[in-house]
Tab-separated table of C-alpha atoms and ligand atoms in Angstrom:
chain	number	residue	atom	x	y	z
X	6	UNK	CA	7.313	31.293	5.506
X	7	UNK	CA	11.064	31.987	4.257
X	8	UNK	CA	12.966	32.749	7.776
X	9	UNK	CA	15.051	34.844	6.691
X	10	UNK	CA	11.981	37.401	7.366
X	11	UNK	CA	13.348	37.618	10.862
X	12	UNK	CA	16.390	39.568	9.249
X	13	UNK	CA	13.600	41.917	8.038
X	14	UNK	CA	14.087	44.773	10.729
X	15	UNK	CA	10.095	46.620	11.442
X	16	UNK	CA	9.763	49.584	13.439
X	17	UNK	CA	6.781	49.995	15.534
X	18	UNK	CA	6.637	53.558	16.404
X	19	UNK	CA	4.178	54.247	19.377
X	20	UNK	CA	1.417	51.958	20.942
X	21	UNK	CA	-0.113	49.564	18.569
X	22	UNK	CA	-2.536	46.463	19.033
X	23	UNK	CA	-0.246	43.884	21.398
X	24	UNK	CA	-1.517	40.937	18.944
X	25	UNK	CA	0.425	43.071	16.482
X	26	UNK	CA	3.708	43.148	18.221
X	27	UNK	CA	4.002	39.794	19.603
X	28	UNK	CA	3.227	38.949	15.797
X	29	UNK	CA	5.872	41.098	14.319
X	30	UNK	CA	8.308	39.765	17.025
X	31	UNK	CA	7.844	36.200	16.064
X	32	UNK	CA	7.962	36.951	12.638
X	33	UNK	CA	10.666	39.922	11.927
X	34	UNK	CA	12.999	41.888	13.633
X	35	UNK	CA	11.162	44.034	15.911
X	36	UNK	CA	12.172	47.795	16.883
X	37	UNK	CA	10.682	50.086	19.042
X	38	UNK	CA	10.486	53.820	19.737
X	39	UNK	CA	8.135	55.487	21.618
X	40	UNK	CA	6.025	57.446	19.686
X	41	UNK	CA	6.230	58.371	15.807
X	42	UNK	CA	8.982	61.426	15.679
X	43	UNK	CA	11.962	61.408	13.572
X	44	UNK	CA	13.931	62.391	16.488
X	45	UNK	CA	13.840	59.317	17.959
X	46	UNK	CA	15.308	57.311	14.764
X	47	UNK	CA	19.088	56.105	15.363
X	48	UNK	CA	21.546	55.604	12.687
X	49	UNK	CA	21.381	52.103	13.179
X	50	UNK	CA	17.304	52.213	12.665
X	51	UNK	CA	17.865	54.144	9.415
X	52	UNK	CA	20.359	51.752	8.228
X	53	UNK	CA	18.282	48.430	8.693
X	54	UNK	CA	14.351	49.461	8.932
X	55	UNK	CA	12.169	47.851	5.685
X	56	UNK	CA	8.583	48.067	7.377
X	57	UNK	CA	6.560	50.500	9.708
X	58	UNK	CA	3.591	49.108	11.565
X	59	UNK	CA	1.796	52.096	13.359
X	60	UNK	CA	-1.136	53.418	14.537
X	61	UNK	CA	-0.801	56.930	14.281
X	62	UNK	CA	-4.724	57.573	16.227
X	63	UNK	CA	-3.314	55.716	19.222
X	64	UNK	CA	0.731	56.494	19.108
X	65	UNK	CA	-0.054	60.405	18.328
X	66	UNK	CA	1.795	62.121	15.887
X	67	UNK	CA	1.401	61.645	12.229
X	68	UNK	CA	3.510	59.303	9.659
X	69	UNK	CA	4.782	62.379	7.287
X	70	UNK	CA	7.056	63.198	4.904
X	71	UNK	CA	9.671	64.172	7.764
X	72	UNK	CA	9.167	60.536	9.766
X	73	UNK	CA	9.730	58.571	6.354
X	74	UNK	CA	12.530	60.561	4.632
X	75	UNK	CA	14.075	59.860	7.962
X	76	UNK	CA	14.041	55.865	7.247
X	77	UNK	CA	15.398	55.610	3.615
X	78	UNK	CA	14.901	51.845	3.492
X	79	UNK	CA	11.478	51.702	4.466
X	80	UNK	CA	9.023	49.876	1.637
X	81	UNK	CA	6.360	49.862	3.648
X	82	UNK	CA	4.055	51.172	6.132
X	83	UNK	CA	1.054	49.197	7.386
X	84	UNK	CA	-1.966	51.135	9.053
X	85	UNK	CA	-3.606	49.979	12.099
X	86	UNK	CA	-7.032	50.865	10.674
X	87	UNK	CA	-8.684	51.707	7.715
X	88	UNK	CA	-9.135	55.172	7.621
X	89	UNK	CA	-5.206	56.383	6.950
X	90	UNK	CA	-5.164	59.941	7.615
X	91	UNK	CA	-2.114	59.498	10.334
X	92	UNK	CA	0.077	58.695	6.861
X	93	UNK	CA	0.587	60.877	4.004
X	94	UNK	CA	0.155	58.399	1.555
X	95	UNK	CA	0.511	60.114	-1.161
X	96	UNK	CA	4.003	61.071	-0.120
X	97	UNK	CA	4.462	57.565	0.381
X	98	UNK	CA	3.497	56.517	-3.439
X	99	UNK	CA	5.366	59.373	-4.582
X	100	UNK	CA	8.787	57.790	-2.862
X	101	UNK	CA	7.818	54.126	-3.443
X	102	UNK	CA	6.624	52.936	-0.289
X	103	UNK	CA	3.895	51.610	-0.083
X	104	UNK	CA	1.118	52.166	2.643
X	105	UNK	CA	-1.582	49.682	3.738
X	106	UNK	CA	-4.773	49.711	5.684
X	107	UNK	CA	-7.373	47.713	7.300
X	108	UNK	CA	-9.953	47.139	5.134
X	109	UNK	CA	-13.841	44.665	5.475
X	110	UNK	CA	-12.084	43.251	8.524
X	111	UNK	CA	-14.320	46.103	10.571
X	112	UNK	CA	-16.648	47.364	8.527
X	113	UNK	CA	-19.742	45.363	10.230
X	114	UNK	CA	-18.519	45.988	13.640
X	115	UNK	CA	-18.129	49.395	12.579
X	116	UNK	CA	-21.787	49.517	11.125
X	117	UNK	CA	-23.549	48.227	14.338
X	118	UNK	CA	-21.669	50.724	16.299
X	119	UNK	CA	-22.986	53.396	14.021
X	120	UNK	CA	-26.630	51.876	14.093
X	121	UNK	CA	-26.344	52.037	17.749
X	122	UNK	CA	-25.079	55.287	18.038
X	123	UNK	CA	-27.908	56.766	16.105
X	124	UNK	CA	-31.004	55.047	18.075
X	125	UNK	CA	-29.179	56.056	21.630
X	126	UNK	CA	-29.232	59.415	20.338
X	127	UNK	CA	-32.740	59.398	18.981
X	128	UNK	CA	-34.312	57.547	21.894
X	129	UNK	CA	-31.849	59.066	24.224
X	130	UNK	CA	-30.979	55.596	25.769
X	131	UNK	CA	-27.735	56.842	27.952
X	132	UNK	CA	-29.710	59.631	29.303
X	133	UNK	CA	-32.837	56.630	30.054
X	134	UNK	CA	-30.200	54.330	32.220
X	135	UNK	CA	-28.545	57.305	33.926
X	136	UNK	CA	-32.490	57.667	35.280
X	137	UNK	CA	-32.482	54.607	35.819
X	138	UNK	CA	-29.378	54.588	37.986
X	139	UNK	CA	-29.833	57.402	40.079
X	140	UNK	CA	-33.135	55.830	41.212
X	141	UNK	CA	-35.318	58.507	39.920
X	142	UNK	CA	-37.655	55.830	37.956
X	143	UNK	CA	-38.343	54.683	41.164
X	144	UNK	CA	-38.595	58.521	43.023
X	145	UNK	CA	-40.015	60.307	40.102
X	146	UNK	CA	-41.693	57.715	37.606
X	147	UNK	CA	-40.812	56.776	34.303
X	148	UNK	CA	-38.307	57.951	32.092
X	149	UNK	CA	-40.377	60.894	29.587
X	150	UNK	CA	-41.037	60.022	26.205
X	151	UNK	CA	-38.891	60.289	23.938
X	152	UNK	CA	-39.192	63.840	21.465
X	153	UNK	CA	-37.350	62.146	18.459
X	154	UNK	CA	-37.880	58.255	17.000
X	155	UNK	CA	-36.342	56.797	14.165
X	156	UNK	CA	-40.620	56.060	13.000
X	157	UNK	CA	-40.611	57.787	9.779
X	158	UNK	CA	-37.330	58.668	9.424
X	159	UNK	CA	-35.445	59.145	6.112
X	160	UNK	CA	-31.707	58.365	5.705
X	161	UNK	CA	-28.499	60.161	4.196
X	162	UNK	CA	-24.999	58.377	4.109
X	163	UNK	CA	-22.402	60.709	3.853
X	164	UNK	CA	-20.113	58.478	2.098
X	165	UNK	CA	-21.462	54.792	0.947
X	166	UNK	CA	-18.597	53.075	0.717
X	167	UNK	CA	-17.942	49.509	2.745
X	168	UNK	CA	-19.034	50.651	6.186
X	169	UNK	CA	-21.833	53.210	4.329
X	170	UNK	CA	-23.464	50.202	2.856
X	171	UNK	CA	-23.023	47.843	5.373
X	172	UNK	CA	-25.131	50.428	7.580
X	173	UNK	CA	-27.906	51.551	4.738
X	174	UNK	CA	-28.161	47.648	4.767
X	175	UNK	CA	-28.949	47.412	8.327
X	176	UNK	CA	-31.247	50.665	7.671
X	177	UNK	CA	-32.769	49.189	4.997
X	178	UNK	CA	-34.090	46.729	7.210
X	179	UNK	CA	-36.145	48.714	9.563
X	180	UNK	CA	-38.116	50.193	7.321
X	181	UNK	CA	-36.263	53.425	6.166
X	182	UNK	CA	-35.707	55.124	2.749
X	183	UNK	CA	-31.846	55.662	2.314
X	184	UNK	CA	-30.037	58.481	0.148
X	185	UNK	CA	-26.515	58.980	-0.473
X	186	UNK	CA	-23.834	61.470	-1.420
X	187	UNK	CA	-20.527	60.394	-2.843
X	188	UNK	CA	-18.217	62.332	-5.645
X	189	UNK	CA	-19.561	59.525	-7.682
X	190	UNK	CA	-22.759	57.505	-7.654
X	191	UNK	CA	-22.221	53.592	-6.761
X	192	UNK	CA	-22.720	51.925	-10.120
X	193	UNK	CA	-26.072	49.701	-9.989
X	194	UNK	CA	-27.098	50.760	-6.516
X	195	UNK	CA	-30.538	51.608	-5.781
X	196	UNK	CA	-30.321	54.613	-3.194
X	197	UNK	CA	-30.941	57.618	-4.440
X	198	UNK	CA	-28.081	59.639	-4.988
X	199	UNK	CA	-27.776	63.241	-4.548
X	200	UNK	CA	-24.723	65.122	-6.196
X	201	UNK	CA	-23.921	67.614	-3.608
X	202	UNK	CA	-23.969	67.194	0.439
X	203	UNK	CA	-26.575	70.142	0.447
X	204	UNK	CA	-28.977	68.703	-1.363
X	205	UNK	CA	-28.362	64.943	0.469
X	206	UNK	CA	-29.322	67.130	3.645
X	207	UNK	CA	-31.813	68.978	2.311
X	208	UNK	CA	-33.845	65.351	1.241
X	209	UNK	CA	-33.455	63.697	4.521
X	210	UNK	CA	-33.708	64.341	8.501
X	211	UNK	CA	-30.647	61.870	9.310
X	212	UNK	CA	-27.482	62.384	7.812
X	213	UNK	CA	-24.904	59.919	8.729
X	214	UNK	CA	-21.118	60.520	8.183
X	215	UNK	CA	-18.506	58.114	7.339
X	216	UNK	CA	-16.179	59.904	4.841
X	217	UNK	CA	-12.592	59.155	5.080
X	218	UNK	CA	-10.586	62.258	7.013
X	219	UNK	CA	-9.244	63.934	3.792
X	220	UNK	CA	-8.465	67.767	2.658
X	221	UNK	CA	-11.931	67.122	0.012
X	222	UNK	CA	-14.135	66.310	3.481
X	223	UNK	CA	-12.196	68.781	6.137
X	224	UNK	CA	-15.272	70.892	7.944
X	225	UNK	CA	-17.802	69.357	4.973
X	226	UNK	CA	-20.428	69.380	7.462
X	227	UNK	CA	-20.741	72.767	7.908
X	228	UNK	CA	-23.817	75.772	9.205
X	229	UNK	CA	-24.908	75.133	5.948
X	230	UNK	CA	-25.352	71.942	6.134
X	231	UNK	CA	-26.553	71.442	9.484
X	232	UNK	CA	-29.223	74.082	8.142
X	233	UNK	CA	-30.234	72.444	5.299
X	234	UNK	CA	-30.729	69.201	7.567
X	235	UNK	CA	-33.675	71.203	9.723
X	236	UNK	CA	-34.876	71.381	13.197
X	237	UNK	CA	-35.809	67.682	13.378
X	238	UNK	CA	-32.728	66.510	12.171
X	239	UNK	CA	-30.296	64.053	13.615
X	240	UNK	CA	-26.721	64.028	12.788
X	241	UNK	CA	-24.385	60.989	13.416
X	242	UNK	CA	-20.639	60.964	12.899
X	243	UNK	CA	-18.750	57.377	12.490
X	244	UNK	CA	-16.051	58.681	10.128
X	245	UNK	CA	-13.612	61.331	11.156
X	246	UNK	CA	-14.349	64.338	13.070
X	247	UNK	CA	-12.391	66.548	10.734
X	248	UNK	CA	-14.775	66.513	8.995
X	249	UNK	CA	-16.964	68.230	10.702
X	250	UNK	CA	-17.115	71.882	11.859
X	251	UNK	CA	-17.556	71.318	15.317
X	252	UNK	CA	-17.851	74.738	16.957
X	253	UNK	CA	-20.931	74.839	13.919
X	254	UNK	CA	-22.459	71.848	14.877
X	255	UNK	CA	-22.070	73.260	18.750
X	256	UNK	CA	-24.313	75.849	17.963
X	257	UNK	CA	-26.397	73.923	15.956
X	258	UNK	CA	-27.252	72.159	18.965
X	259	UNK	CA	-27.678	74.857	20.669
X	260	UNK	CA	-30.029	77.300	19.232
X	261	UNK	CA	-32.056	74.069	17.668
X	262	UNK	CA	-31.108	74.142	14.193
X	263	UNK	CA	-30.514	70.821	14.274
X	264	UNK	CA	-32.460	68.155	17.078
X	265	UNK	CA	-29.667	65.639	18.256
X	266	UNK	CA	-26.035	64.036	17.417
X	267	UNK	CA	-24.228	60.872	17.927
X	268	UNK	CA	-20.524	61.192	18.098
X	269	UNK	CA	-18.074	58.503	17.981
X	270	UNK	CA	-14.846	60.627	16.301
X	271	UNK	CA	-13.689	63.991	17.252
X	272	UNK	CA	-11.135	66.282	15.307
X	273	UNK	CA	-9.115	66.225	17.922
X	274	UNK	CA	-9.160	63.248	19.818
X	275	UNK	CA	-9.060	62.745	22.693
X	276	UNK	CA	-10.201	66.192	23.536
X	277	UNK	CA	-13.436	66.681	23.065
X	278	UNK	CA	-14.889	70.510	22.459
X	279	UNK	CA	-16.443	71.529	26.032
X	280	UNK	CA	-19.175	73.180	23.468
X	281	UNK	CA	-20.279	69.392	22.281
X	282	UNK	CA	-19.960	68.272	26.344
X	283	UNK	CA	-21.905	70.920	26.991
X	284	UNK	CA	-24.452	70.455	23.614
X	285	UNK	CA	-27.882	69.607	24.443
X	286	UNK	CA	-28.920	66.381	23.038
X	287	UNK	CA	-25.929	64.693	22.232
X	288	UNK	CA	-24.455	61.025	22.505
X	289	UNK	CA	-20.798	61.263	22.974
X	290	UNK	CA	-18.515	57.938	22.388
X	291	UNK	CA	-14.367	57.867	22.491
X	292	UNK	CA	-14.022	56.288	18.955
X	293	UNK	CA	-15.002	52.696	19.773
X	294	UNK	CA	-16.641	52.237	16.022
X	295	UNK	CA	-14.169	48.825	15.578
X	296	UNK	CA	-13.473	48.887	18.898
X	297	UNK	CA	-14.112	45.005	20.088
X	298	UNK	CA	-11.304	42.140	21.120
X	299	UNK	CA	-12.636	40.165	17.825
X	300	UNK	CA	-12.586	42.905	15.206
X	301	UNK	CA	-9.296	44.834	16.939
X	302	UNK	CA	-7.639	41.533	16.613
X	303	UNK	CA	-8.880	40.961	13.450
X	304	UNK	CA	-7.196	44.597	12.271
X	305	UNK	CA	-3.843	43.347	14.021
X	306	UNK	CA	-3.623	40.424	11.845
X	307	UNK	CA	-4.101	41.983	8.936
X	308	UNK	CA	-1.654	44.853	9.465
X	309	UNK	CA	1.229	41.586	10.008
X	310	UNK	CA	-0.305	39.640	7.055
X	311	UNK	CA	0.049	42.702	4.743
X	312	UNK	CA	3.868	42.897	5.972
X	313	UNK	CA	4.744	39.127	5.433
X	314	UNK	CA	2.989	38.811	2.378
X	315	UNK	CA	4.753	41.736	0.985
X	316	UNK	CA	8.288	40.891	2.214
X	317	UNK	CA	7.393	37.058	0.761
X	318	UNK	CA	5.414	37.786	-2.097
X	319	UNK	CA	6.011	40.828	-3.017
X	320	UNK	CA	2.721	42.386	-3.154
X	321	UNK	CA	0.912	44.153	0.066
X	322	UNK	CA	-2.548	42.400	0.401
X	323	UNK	CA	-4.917	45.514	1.183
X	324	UNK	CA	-2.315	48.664	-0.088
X	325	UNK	CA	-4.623	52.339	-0.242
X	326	UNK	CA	-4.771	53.255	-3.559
X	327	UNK	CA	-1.989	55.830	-3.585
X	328	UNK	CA	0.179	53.208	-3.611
X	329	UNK	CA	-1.203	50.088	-5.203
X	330	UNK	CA	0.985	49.986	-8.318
X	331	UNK	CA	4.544	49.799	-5.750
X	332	UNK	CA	5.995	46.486	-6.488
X	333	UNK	CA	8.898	46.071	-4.319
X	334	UNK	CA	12.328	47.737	-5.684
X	335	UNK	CA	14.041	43.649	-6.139
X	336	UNK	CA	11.152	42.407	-7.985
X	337	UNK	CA	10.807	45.789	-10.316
X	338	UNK	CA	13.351	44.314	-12.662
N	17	LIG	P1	-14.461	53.471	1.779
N	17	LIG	O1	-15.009	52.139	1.398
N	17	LIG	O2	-13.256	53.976	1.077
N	17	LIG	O3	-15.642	54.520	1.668
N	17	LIG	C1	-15.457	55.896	1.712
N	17	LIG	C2	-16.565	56.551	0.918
N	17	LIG	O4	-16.457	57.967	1.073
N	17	LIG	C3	-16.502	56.248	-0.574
N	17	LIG	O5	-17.762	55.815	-0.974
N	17	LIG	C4	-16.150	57.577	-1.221
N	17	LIG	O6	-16.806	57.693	-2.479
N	17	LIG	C5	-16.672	58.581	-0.202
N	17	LIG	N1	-15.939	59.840	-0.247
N	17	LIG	C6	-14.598	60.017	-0.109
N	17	LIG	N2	-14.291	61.326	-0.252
N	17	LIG	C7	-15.459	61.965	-0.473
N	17	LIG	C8	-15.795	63.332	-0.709
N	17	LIG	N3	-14.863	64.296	-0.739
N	17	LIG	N4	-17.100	63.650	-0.895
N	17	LIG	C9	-18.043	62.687	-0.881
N	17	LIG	N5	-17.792	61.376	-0.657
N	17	LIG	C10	-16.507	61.034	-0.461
N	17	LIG	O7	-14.082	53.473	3.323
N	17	LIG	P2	-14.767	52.669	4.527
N	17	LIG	O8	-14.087	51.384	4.738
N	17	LIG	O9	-16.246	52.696	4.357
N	17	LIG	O10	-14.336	53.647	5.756
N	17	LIG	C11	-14.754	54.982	5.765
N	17	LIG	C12	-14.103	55.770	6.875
N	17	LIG	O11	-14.687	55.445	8.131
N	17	LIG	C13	-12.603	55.511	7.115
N	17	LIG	O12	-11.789	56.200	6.195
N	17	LIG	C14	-12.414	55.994	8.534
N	17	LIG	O13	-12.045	57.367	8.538
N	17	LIG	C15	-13.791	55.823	9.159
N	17	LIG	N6	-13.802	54.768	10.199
N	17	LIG	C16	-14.123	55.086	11.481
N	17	LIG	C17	-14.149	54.100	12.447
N	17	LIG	C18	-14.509	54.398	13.857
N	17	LIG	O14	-14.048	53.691	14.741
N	17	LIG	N7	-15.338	55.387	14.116
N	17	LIG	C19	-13.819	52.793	12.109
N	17	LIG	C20	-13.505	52.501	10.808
N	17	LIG	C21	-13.510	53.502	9.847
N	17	LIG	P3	-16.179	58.566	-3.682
N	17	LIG	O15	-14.731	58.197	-3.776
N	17	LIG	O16	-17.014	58.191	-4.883
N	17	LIG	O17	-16.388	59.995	-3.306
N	18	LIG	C1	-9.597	52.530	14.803
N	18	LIG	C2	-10.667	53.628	12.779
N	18	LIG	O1	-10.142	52.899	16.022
N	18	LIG	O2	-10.159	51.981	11.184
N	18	LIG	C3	-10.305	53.182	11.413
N	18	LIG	O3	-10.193	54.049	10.533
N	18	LIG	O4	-10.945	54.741	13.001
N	18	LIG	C4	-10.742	52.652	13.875
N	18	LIG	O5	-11.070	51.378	13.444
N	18	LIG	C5	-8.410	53.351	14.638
N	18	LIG	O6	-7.845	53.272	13.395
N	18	LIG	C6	-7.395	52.918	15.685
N	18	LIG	O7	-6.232	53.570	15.523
């Protein structure tokens, strides 16, 4: 590793994975502010700052046009986490910085949370332990049966990319058919694919979301939807909660439109809607899809590796695809 990197000043705006930091301060020249706003960037910051490592979920605020015009030598910004909606990236492509995320590192983890998610909900396993706990199994018997079951069950992914997949995979292997709606089918994939979200709900009776947070998926699961899923359906979210309406899927819950939901992501974290506390039927988790030591640490690695190998080799190793074609502004001639 050339060491001159550690003239390389990178500016870690907000909270971010400690594996991360202690990384970045080995490695480069580490900076700190407290949370990602422009106000907070000195003259001396905006002279010397190449990279950004952030994680705009955890640090609040968002990486915009405002935080990056405000650090004309940044090249880079690497995203703690795959989903990037905390960075306008295509801002970023359109002023030659290049933006990176956290690809595969999570996407199993990230799957078994979702497959968990979706048989607490149907077999209502939080609701079975809190029973359990508050010594009613022994003072009132067992724990009732279970309305819903995953028995007969057909599957919608609401976006089969990596994580998709990797949970139609795990699907696959209890048993259950497995449709799919994307803007485009998945070349040579088996699933059946449906070409709007409508009619992906209207095939199955659980629809499970894991569409990137983007202005094409804001509120996509909608009354509509939700209607077209039925009375028996089941409705898990593992993406982004904007993309879901949630004061819809509230009284969705409600009035029995739909049967159950498993939460994981909220659109506005970390408040949740009193309407989904309040929602019949519902599991409720705060975002822990990736959220292990292994896979978290995993994710921190990767956001440093994509900053070294870019500031050694001159390519970013996992950069979004707004910005993949950035080469560095020394190695452009
Ligand atoms: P990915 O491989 O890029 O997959 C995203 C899929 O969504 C693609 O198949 C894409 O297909 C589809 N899609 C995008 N926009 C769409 C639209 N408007 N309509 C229909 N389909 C659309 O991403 P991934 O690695 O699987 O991650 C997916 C998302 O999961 C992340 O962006 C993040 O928001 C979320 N996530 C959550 C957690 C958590 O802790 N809960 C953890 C990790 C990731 P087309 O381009 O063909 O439409
Ligand atoms: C992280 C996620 O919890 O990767 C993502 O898109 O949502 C999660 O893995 C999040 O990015 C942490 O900030």
């Amino acid at each position: 590793m050339p060491s001159d990197l550690e003239s390389v000043t990178v500016l870690v705006p907000g909270k971010l994975h400690q594996h991360s930091v202690d990384r970045i301060g080995r490695t480069f020249r580490l900076v700190e502010i407290e949370r990602i706003d422009p106000a907070l960037i000195t003259d001396e910051m905006k002279a010397s700052v190449r990279g950004v490592a952030a994680s705009p979920a955890i640090g609040g605020g968002m990486i915009g046009p405002e935080f990056m015009a405000a650090l004309p030598n940044a090249e880079i910004i690497a995203n703690f986490g795959v989903g990037y909606d905390g960075v306008d990236a295509r801002w970023a492509g359109e002023h030659g910085i290049v933006v990176t995320n956290t690809p595969d590192v999570l996407t199993e983890e990230v799957a078994d949370t979702a497959v968990g998610l979706l048989i607490a909900t149907i077999r209502e396993l939080p609701k079975a332990e809190a029973w359990l706990r508050e010594g009613r199994w022994r003072g009132d018997g067992n724990y009732r049966l279970s309305p819903l079951t995953l028995r007969g069950r057909s599957i919608g992914i609401f976006g089969m990319g990596r994580i998709g997949l990797a949970i139609a995979r795990r699907l696959e292997a209890f048993g259950l058919p497995i449709a799919y709606h994307n803007r485009r089918p998945v070349e040579g994939l088996g699933y059946a694919y449906h070409r709007t979200l409508k009619d992906l709900a209207a095939a199955v009776d659980t629809l499970i979301s894991v569409v990137p947070g983007t202005p094409s998926t804001a509120r996509a699961v909608n009354a509509e939807i939700l209607a077209a899923l039925g009375p028996t359906g089941v409705f898990v979210n593992i993406g982004r909660g904007s993309t879901v309406d949630e004061p819809a899927l509230a009284a969705a819950l409600a009035d029995g439109t739909i049967a159950a939901a498993g939460l994981d992501v909220f659109a506005d974290e970390p408040n949740v809607p009193e309407a989904l506390l309040e929602a019949p039927n519902t599991v409720l988790l705060p975002h822990i899809g990736s959220a292990s030591e292994h896979t978290r640490r995993a994710m921190a690695d990767l956001v440093v590796d994509n900053l070294i190998s870019w500031f050694c080799e001159g390519r970013a190793l996992t950069p979004v695809p707004e910005t993949a074609k950035i080469r560095p502004a020394r190695h452009s001639g």
